[in-house]
Coordinates of C-alpha atoms in Angstrom, one line a residue:
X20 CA -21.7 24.1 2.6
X21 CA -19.4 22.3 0.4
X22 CA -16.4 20.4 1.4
X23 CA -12.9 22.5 0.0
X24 CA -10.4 21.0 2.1
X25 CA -9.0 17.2 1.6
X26 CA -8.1 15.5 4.6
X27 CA -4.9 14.5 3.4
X28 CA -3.7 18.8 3.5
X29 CA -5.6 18.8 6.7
X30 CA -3.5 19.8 10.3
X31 CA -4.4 16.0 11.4
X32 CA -1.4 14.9 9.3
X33 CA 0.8 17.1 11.4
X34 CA -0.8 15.9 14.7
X35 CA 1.8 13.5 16.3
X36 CA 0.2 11.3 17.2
X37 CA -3.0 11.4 15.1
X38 CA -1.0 12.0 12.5
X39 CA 1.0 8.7 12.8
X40 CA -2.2 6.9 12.7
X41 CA -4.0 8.6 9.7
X42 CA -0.9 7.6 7.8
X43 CA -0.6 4.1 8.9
X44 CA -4.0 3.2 8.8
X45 CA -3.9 4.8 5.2
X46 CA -1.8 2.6 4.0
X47 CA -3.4 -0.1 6.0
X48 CA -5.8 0.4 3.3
X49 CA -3.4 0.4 0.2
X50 CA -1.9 -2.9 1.3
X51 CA -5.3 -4.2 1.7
X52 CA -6.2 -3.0 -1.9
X53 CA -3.0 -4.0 -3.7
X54 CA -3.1 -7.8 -1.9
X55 CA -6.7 -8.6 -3.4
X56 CA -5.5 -7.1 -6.7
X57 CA -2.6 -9.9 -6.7
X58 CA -4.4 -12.6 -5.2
X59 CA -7.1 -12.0 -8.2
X60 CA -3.7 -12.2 -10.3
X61 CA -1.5 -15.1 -9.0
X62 CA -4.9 -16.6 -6.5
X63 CA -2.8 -17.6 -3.2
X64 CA 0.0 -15.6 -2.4
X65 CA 2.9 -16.3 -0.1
X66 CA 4.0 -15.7 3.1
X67 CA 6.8 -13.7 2.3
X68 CA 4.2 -11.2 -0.1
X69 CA 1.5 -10.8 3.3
X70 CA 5.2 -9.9 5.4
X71 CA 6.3 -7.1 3.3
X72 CA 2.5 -5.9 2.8
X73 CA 1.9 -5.9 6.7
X74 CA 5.4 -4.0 7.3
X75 CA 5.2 -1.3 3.8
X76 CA 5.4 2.5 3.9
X77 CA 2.9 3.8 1.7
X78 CA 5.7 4.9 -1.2
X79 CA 6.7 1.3 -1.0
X80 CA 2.7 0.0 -2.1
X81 CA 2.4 2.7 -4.4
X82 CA 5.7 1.4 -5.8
X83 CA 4.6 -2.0 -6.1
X84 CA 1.1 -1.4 -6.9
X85 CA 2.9 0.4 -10.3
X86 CA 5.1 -2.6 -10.9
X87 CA 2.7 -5.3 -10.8
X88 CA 1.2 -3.7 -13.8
X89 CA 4.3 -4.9 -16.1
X90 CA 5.9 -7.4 -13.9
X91 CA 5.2 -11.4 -15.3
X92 CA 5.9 -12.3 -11.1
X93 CA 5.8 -11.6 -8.1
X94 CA 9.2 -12.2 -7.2
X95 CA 9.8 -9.1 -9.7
X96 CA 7.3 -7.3 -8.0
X97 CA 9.3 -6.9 -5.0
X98 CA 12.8 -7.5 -5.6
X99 CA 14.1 -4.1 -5.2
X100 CA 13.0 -3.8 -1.6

């Protein structure tokens, strides 16, 4: 039987509390992804860069993950936020 539902439209997402969770593990997962992308980039990256990662909603990774792809630095990476 196949799969027609993602889990992202699924009533989890409107669980409170597992809800909450799905979300914040998700972009658990997106800061992990986008912090080996830049430390492949710029090798060892700041402090300051693992802070905002470990603290980021997932618009603000997928915001940064697009900049890093025309932005020389990291402080212009994440100078808007």
């Amino acid at each position: 039987m196949p799969v027609t539902e993602s889990l992202l439209d699924h009533k989890v997402l409107d669980h409170k509390v597992l809800g909450r969770e799905f979300k914040r593990g998700f972009a658990v997962g997106q800061a992990r992804f986008l912090r080996r992308q830049l430390e492949y980039r710029y090798k060892q990256l700041p402090k300051w860069v693992a802070d905002k990662l470990a603290t980021a909603t997932s618009a603000q990774i997928e915001e940064w993950a697009i900049r890093s792809f025309n932005k020389k630095s990291l402080k212009a990476i994440f100078d808007r936020d």
